[in-house]
Coordinates of C-alpha atoms in Angstrom, one line a residue:
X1 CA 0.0 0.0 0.0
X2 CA 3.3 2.4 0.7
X3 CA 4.1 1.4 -3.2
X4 CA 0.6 2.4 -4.4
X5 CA 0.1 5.5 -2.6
X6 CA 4.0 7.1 -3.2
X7 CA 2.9 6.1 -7.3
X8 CA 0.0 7.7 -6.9
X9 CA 0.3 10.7 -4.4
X10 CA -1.6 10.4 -1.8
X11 CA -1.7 8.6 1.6
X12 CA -1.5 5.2 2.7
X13 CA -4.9 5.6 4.5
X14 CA -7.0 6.4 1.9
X15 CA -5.4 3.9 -0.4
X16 CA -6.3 1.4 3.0
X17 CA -10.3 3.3 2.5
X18 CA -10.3 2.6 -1.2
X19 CA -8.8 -0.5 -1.5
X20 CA -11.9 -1.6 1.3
X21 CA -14.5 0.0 -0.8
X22 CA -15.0 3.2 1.7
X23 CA -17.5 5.9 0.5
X24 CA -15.6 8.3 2.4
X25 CA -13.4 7.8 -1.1
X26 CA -15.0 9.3 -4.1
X27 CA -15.8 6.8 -6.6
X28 CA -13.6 8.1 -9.5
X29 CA -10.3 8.0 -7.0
X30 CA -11.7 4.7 -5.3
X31 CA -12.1 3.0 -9.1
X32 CA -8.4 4.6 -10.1
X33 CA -6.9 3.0 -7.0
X34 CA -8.0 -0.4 -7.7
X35 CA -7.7 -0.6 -11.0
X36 CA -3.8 0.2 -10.5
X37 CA -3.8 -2.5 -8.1
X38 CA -5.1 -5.0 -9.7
X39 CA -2.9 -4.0 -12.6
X40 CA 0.0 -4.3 -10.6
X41 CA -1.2 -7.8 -8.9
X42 CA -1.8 -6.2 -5.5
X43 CA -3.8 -8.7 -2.4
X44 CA -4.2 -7.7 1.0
X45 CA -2.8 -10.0 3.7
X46 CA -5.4 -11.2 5.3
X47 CA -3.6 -13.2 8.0
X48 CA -1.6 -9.7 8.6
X49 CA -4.7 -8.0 8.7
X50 CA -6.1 -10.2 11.1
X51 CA -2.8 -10.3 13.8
X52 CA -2.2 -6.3 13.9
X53 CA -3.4 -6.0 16.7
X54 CA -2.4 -9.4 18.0
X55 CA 1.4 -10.4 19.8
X56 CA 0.7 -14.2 18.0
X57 CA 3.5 -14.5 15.6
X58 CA 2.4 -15.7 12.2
X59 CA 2.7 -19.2 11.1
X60 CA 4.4 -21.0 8.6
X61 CA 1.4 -22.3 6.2
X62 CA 1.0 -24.4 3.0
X63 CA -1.7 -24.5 1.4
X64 CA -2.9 -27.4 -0.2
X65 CA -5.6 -28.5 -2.8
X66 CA -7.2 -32.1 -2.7
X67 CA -9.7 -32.8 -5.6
X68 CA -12.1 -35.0 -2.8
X69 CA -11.5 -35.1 0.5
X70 CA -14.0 -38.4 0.3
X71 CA -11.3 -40.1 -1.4
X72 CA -9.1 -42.5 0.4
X73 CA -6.3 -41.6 -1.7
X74 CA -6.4 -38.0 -1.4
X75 CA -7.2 -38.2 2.2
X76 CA -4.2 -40.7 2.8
X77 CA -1.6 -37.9 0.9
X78 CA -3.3 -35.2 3.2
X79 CA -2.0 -37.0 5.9
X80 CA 1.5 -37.3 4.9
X81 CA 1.9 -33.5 3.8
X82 CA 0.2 -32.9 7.6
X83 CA 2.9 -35.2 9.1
X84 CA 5.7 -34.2 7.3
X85 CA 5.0 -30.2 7.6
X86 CA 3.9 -30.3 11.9
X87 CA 7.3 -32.3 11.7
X88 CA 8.9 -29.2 10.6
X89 CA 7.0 -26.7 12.3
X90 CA 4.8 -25.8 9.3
X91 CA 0.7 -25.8 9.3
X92 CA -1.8 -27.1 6.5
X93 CA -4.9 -24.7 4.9
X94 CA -6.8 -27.0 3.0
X95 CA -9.3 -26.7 0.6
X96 CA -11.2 -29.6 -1.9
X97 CA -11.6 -28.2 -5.7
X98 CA -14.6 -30.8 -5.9
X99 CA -12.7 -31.7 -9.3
X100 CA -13.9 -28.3 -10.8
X101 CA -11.4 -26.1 -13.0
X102 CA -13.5 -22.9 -11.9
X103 CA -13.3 -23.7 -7.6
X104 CA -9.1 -24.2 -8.1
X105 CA -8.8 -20.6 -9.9
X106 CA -10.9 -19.4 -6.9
X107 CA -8.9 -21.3 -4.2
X108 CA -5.6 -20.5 -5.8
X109 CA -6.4 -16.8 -5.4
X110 CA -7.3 -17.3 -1.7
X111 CA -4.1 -18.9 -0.9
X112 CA -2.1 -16.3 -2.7
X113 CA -3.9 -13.3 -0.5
X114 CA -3.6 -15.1 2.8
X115 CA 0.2 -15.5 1.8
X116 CA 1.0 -19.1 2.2
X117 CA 4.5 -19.8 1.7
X118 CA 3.8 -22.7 -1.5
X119 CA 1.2 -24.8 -2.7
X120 CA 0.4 -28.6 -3.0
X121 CA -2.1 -29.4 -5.5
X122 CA -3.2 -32.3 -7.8
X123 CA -5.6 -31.2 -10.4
X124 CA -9.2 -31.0 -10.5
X125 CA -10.2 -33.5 -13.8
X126 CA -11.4 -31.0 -15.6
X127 CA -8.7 -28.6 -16.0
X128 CA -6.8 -27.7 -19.3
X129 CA -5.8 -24.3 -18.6
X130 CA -2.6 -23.5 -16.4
X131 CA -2.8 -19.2 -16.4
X132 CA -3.5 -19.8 -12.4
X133 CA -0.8 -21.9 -11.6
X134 CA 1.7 -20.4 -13.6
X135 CA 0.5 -16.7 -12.2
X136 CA 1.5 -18.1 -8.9
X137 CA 5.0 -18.9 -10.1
X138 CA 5.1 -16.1 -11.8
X139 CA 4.5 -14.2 -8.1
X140 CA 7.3 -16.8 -6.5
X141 CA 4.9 -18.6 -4.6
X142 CA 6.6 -22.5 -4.3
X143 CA 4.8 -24.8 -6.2
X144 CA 4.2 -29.3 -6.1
X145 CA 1.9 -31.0 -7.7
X146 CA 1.4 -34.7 -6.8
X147 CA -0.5 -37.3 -8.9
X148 CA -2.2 -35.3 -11.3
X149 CA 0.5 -33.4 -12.2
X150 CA 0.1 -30.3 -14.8
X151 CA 2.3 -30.6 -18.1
X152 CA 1.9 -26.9 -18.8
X153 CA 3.6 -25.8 -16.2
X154 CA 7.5 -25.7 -15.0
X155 CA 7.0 -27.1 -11.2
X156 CA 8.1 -29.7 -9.1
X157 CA 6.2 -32.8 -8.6
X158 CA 5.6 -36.1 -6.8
X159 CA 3.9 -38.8 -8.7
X160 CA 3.7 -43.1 -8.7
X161 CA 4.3 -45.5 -11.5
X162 CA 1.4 -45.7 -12.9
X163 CA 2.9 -47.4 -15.5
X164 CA 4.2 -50.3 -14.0
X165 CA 1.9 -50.0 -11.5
X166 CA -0.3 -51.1 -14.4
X167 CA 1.8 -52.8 -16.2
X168 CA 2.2 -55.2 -13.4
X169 CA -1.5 -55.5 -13.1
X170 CA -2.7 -56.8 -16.3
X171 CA 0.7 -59.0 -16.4
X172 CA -0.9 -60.3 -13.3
X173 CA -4.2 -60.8 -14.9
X174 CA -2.9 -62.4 -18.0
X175 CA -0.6 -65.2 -16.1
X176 CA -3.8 -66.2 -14.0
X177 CA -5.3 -67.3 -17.3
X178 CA -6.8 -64.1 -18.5
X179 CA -7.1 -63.4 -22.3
X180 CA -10.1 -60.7 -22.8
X181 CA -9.2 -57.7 -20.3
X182 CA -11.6 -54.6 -20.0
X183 CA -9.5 -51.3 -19.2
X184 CA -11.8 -48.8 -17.3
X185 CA -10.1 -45.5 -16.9
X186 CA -10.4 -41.2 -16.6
X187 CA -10.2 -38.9 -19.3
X188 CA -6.6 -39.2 -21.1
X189 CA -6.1 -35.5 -20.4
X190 CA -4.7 -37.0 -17.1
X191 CA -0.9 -37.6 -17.0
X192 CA -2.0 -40.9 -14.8
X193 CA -4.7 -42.0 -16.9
X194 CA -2.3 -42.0 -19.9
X195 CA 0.5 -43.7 -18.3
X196 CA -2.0 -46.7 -16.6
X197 CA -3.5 -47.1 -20.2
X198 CA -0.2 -47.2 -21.4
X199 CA 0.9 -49.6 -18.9
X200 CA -2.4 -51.9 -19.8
X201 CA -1.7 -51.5 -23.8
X202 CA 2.0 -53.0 -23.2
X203 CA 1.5 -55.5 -21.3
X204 CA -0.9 -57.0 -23.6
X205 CA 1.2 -56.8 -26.7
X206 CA 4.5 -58.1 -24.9
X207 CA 1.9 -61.0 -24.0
X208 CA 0.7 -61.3 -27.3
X209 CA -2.5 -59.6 -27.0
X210 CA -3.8 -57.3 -29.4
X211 CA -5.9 -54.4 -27.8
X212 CA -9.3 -54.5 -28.3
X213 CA -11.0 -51.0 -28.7
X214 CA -14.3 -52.3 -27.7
X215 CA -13.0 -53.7 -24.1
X216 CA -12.2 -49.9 -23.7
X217 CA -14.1 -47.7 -21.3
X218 CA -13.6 -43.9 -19.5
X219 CA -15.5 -44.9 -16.4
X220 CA -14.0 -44.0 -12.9
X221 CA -16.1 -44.0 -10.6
X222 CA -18.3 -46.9 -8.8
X223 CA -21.7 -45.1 -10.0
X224 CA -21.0 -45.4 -13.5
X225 CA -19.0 -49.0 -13.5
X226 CA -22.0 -50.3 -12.3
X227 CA -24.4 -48.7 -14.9
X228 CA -22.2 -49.7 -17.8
X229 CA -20.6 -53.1 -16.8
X230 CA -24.2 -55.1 -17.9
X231 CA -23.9 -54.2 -21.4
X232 CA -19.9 -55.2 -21.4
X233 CA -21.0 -58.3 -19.3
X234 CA -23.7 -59.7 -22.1
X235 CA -21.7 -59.4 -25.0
X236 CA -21.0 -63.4 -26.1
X237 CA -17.5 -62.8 -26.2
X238 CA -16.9 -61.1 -23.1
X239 CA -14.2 -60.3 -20.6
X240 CA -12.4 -62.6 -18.5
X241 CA -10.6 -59.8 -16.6
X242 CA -11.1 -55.9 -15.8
X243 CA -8.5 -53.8 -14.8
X244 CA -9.7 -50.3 -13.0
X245 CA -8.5 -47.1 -12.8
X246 CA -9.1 -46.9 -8.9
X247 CA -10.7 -49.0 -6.2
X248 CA -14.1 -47.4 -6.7
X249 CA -15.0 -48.0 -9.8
X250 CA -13.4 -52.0 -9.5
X251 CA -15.6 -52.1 -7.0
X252 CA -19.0 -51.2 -9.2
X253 CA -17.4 -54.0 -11.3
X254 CA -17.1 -56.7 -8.9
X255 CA -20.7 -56.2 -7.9
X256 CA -22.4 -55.5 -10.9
X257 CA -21.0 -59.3 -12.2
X258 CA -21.9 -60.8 -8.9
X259 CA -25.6 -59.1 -9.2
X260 CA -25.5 -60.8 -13.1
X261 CA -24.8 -64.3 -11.4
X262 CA -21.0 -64.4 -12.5
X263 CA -18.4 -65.7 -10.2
X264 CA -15.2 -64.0 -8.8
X265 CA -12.4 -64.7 -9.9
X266 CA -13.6 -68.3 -11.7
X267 CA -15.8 -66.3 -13.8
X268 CA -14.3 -63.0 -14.0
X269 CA -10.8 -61.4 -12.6
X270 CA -11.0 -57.7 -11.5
X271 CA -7.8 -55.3 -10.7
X272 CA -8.4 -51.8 -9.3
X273 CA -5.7 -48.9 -8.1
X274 CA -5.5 -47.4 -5.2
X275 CA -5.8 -50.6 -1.9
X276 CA -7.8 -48.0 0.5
X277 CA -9.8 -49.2 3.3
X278 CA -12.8 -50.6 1.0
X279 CA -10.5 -53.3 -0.7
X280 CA -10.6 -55.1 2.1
X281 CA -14.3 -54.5 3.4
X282 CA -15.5 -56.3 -0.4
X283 CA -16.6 -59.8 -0.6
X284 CA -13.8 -61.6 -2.6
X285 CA -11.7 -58.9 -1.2
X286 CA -10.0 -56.9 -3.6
X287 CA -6.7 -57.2 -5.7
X288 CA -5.3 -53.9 -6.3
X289 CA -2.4 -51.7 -6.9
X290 CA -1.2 -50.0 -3.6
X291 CA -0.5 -46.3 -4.1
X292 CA 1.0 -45.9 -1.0
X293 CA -0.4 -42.2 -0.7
X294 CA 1.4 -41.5 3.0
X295 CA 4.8 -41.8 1.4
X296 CA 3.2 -39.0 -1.6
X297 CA 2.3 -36.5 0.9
X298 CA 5.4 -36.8 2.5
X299 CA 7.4 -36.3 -0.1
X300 CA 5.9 -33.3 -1.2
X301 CA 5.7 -32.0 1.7
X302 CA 9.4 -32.6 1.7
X303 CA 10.2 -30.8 -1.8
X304 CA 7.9 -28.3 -1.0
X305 CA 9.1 -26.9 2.5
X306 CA 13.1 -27.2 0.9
X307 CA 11.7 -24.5 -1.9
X308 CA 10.7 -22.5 0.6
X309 CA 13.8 -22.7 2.9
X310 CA 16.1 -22.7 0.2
X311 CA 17.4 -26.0 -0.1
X312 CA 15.7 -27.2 -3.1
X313 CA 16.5 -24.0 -5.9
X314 CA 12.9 -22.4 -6.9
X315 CA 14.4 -22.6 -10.3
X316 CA 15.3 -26.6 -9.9
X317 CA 12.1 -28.9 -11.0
X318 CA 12.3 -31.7 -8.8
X319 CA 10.6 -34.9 -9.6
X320 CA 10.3 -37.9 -7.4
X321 CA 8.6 -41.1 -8.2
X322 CA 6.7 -43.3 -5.2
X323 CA 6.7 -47.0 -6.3
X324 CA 3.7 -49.2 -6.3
X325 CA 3.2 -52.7 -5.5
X326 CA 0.5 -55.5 -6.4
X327 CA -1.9 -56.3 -3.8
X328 CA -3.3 -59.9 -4.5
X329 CA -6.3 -61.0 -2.7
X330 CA -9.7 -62.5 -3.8
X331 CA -10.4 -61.3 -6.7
X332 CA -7.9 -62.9 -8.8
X333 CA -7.1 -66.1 -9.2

């Protein structure tokens, strides 16, 4: 406010009144003000605002953006960045985008103007433009993606191998007798969905299997497995095997073909992602690909806190990769 007002001319105060909306401002000087503000990518400090008249010293906080915090995934890297930042004297502000392009913009912006020190994000599904996130580096605000990272920008990241992870899989499938194997997965505007397909796709052909476009399916989520898995199911040369983008949605699988009188695994293997709390609590229990999301958080949390403590260069992009491992239980044989 010191900046805007010497530029301008006048006192901090009634750049404070203007910047608040004050009538005691004329409109014309009050419009002038903000404009040059914004123009100049001025936010007020909210936590500041809210200790001046406090002795608390301000906290060290990340901010950090799940997609859902119903997720078991999400909610398992939450708790590693949580761990990993108390740890090292750091606090959490956390906010869900509910998978919506237009709530991250909105969320991003609210970090930036209560000042956190950096950001932990994994994309909402629907984003496929980057102008928020790269604003932020633009502004040096620290910034990690995990999972779903974001090609379009230049920032750190912590992701799994989705490709072996699902490479692994469907090798796993195919050596339990599997020859017809449904791949269920999210839109391929999603580094991970790309790289599980990918992992699917090859280890077919090193098994001699060629892909089948009709076995194919963007479906990931239980709701929707379950509405189209009847159709896949009564086709007379139908799968032996699914493999599944996350726990959820092999879930909607694995009851849908119990529902249709099919039995699992004799009948019908199934393979999800993820091994949260609701692979176990399925009858057969589920075989899945663990994520390990604790480990994600922590890491991070990790790269995160050494950009903003200066270990880790701003300018370095630091990527780490979490390894998987298969989880076999009931539903394969």
């Amino acid at each position: 406010m010191k900046d805007i007002a010497k530029e301008l001319g006048i006192s901090v105060a009634t750049v404070s009144r203007a910047l608040k909306d004050s009538p005691r401002i004329s409109a014309e000087r009050r419009a002038a003000i903000q404009q040059y503000a914004r123009e100049h990518n001025f936010a007020p400090n909210l936590i500041a605002e809210s200790l001046r008249h406090s002795r608390v010293k301000p906290i060290k906080v990340i901010g950090v953006i799940i997609p859902e915090f119903t997720h078991f995934y999400f909610s398992s890297v939450l708790s590693g960045i949580e761990e990993e930042a108390s740890a090292r004297g750091y606090r959490i502000m956390v906010a869900q985008s509910d998978e919506k392009y237009e709530r991250e913009v909105i969320i991003c912006q609210s970090f930036f103007e209560n000042k956190v020190c950096g950001i932990i994000v994994s994309q909402a599904k629907d984003t496929q433009k980057y102008d928020h996130f790269q604003r932020l580096i633009d502004a040096g605000v620290p910034l990690v993606f995990y999972d779903r990272i974001c090609t379009g920008v230049s920032a750190s990241r912590v992701v799994v191998d989705d490709y072996m992870g699902a490479y692994n899989a469907v090798t796993h499938l195919i050596e339990t007798g599997c020859r017809r194997i449904a791949f269920y997965g999210s839109s391929m505007t999603l580094e991970i969905s790309k790289n599980r397909f990918n992992g699917y796709r090859d280890a077919l052909l090193k098994h001699g299997i060629r892909p089948d476009d009709t076995l194919i399916r963007f479906c990931d989520n239980r709701t929707d497995a379950e509405a189209i898995t009847p159709e896949i199911l009564q086709q007379d040369n139908r799968p032996d095997g699914f493999f599944a983008v996350n726990d959820d949605t092999a879930i909607g699988i694995l009851y849908t073909a119990k529902r249709m009188g099919l039995r699992v695994p004799d009948d019908v293997s199934i393979c999800g992602f993820t091994n949260g709390q609701r692979a176990v609590a399925c009858d057969p229990m589920l075989t899945t690909v663990e994520q390990r999301g604790i480990r994600v958080g922590e890491e991070a949390a990790n790269i995160l806190i050494g950009h903003v403590e200066g270990t880790i260069p701003l300018s370095k992009m630091e990527r780490r990769i979490v390894r998987t491992r298969l989880i076999i239980r009931g539903t394969t044989r």
